[in-house]
XYZ file of C-alpha atoms in Angstrom:
247
model
C -14.004 -2.640 11.686
C -10.861 -0.666 12.801
C -7.527 -1.110 11.348
C -4.692 0.035 13.171
C -2.212 1.963 10.864
C 1.346 0.713 11.504
C 3.948 3.636 11.786
C 7.321 2.499 11.001
C 9.084 5.970 11.431
C 8.439 6.422 15.404
C 10.946 3.736 16.534
C 13.430 5.260 14.418
C 12.724 8.819 16.012
C 12.717 7.365 19.260
C 16.215 5.339 18.376
C 17.482 9.203 16.941
C 15.925 10.827 20.470
C 17.956 8.349 22.420
C 21.204 8.393 20.800
C 20.810 12.811 21.087
C 20.461 12.930 24.411
C 23.120 10.723 25.034
C 25.529 12.789 23.168
C 24.082 15.633 24.772
C 24.724 14.146 28.299
C 28.046 13.647 27.216
C 28.618 17.389 26.308
C 26.783 18.526 29.756
C 28.013 15.940 32.290
C 31.536 15.426 31.254
C 33.804 18.977 32.042
C 35.627 20.042 29.090
C 36.950 23.436 27.695
C 35.487 22.904 24.564
C 31.773 23.064 25.237
C 30.451 25.209 22.277
C 32.425 23.096 19.799
C 31.162 20.524 20.918
C 27.393 21.603 20.479
C 28.428 23.002 17.300
C 30.270 19.690 16.033
C 26.413 17.737 17.278
C 24.023 20.524 15.779
C 26.322 19.882 12.729
C 26.190 16.408 12.661
C 22.554 16.209 12.990
C 21.448 18.200 9.753
C 24.429 16.621 7.962
C 23.159 12.905 9.115
C 19.367 14.165 8.392
C 19.923 15.756 5.510
C 21.906 12.739 3.629
C 19.485 9.991 5.036
C 16.259 11.704 3.715
C 17.706 12.778 0.145
C 20.278 11.114 -0.770
C 23.408 11.640 -2.803
C 22.858 12.893 -6.193
C 25.730 10.596 -7.244
C 27.046 7.400 -5.789
C 30.689 8.526 -5.857
C 29.821 11.249 -3.532
C 29.041 8.792 -0.762
C 32.496 7.838 -0.715
C 33.679 11.649 -0.421
C 31.131 12.046 2.771
C 32.958 8.863 4.421
C 36.274 10.435 3.957
C 34.921 13.957 5.506
C 32.747 12.255 8.279
C 36.234 10.462 9.286
C 38.487 13.426 8.629
C 36.061 15.796 10.975
C 36.454 13.014 13.635
C 40.175 13.102 13.714
C 40.596 16.866 13.426
C 38.130 17.535 16.322
C 40.200 14.935 18.609
C 38.536 14.121 21.865
C 35.613 16.331 21.153
C 34.624 13.895 18.134
C 32.276 12.055 19.915
C 29.693 15.274 19.247
C 29.852 14.798 15.561
C 29.532 11.325 15.453
C 26.678 11.420 18.045
C 24.967 14.113 16.385
C 25.742 12.159 12.958
C 23.841 8.871 14.155
C 21.267 10.719 15.808
C 20.315 12.688 12.320
C 20.695 9.664 10.055
C 18.109 7.955 12.347
C 15.829 11.332 12.619
C 16.321 11.146 8.293
C 14.903 7.661 8.386
C 12.339 8.412 10.782
C 11.132 11.334 8.262
C 11.270 9.507 5.086
C 9.077 6.849 6.471
C 7.027 9.127 7.851
C 6.392 11.017 4.500
C 5.771 7.604 2.850
C 3.419 6.984 5.605
C 1.482 10.072 4.677
C 1.402 8.900 1.036
C -0.206 5.613 1.611
C -2.650 7.046 3.677
C -3.613 9.113 0.891
C -4.494 6.471 -1.090
C -6.939 6.842 -4.086
C -10.525 6.485 -3.705
C -10.718 3.716 -6.609
C -8.935 1.056 -7.087
C -8.506 -0.951 -9.896
C -6.260 -3.934 -9.546
C -4.389 -2.590 -7.158
C -4.168 0.923 -8.691
C -5.393 4.103 -7.341
C -7.854 6.173 -9.613
C -9.082 9.820 -8.500
C -12.394 10.009 -10.261
C -15.160 6.977 -10.704
C -14.583 7.834 -14.480
C -11.461 7.139 -14.499
C -11.660 3.728 -12.700
C -14.343 2.893 -15.078
C -12.140 3.787 -18.094
C -9.542 1.065 -16.041
C -12.061 -1.534 -15.294
C -13.873 -1.650 -18.526
C -10.413 -2.039 -20.126
C -9.431 -4.839 -17.722
C -12.757 -6.816 -18.866
C -12.494 -6.380 -22.174
C -8.850 -8.031 -22.143
C -9.766 -10.549 -19.415
C -7.846 -13.972 -19.812
C -9.143 -16.876 -18.023
C -5.482 -18.589 -19.169
C -3.720 -16.120 -16.760
C -4.486 -14.004 -14.243
C -8.048 -14.506 -14.647
C -9.195 -11.400 -12.489
C -10.523 -8.114 -11.832
C -11.278 -6.381 -8.876
C -12.142 -2.693 -8.215
C -12.561 -1.249 -4.659
C -14.198 1.952 -3.469
C -13.247 2.290 0.629
C -14.608 -0.982 2.307
C -16.916 -1.879 -0.734
C -15.263 -4.560 -3.570
C -16.274 -5.846 -6.803
C -14.740 -8.766 -8.228
C -14.635 -10.610 -11.792
C -13.127 -14.202 -11.731
C -12.657 -16.225 -15.306
C -12.465 -14.562 -19.114
C -14.260 -13.479 -21.905
C -14.430 -17.006 -23.030
C -15.713 -18.759 -21.643
C -17.594 -16.544 -18.986
C -17.062 -14.675 -15.856
C -18.240 -15.235 -12.241
C -19.143 -11.720 -10.952
C -19.157 -10.757 -6.991
C -20.033 -7.704 -5.132
C -19.731 -6.535 -1.576
C -20.115 -3.197 0.131
C -17.869 -4.275 3.257
C -15.416 -6.505 2.178
C -14.340 -7.645 5.640
C -17.398 -9.248 6.040
C -17.290 -12.830 4.241
C -20.718 -13.326 5.186
C -22.247 -10.621 3.034
C -20.990 -11.285 -0.737
C -23.281 -11.435 -3.400
C -22.720 -13.420 -6.496
C -24.238 -12.241 -10.056
C -27.087 -14.655 -11.195
C -29.355 -14.715 -14.644
C -32.342 -16.348 -14.742
C -33.894 -18.830 -16.835
C -30.731 -20.703 -17.746
C -30.060 -24.611 -17.897
C -29.047 -26.446 -14.677
C -25.461 -27.423 -15.587
C -21.777 -26.490 -15.070
C -19.412 -24.743 -17.124
C -15.682 -24.882 -16.082
C -14.457 -21.083 -15.287
C -10.546 -21.182 -15.346
C -8.660 -18.476 -13.403
C -4.613 -18.598 -13.979
C -3.349 -21.973 -12.003
C -7.140 -22.197 -10.174
C -9.924 -23.943 -11.625
C -13.765 -24.358 -10.539
C -16.918 -25.824 -12.329
C -19.520 -22.968 -11.541
C -23.309 -23.507 -12.278
C -24.363 -21.945 -15.648
C -26.018 -19.160 -14.683
C -23.453 -17.731 -12.252
C -21.605 -17.602 -15.593
C -22.160 -14.434 -17.730
C -21.100 -12.433 -20.757
C -19.358 -9.633 -21.091
C -22.565 -6.841 -21.540
C -23.819 -8.450 -18.569
C -20.600 -8.277 -16.273
C -19.742 -4.495 -17.889
C -23.925 -3.463 -16.663
C -23.223 -5.173 -13.101
C -20.124 -2.830 -13.167
C -22.350 0.265 -13.777
C -24.484 -0.298 -10.604
C -21.563 -0.990 -8.716
C -19.831 2.205 -9.904
C -22.738 4.196 -9.289
C -23.462 3.104 -5.942
C -20.644 1.044 -4.405
C -22.048 1.426 -0.442
C -25.253 -0.066 -1.453
C -25.949 -3.127 0.859
C -29.065 -4.449 -1.199
C -28.231 -5.060 -4.975
C -31.575 -6.865 -6.350
C -33.087 -9.429 -6.957
C -30.265 -10.678 -9.789
C -27.749 -11.085 -7.002
C -28.031 -14.128 -4.560
C -26.542 -13.819 -1.101
C -25.137 -16.863 1.590
C -22.630 -19.698 1.467
C -22.977 -19.904 -2.502
C -21.644 -16.803 -2.842
C -19.163 -16.951 -0.702
C -17.926 -20.835 -1.892
C -17.997 -19.593 -5.739
C -15.603 -16.628 -5.232
C -12.654 -18.167 -7.447
C -9.311 -16.631 -5.245
C -5.772 -17.589 -5.867
C -5.104 -17.997 -2.057
């Protein structure tokens, strides 16, 4: 499945370019005797605006100082103040685009492993975090643990008591390919498995103790992209319908 990544910085950058071009047009096409001054003011405003927006100010009171200086420069320049104003405005927009672009690159450089929305660089780190989450899983609270690697996902719902329901998938975007862990030779009865405010009655063969789920987790961590999980995993309608979700 191909996903389109939003680039929120592009709009700000385009708007900044439009403002800058309008300011340049004013410098070029409106006859004045202070062209060099206007160009300098525009470039100075561009640099100051971009720097302030991107990196901010170290002290809150400096913001007031900057505002006073901004107005003072406009007054001093007189009719050429528009160049300073336009450059500063374009610079602030460029600074916004700059910051958003950096944030966008940070998001794209996501960690390869994720445990409950927290990124981890190595499988060892992910294993430690996932095991700790499983062992503290409380069905009366969140009642959920998820481990992700690329499009592969491992889900556990419930709690150490009364038990956990375990699902995995090599491609979590495909709802029809989820698999649920089952135990053989278990009595055909239902077990209530709460997950916070959500409750479900599950066949007892789908409810497992901590040791069984940790074994399934180890298999997932060793080969998350596997599309065939073994006879202990059931695919189809039962797998999808038994996922306890909060939405």
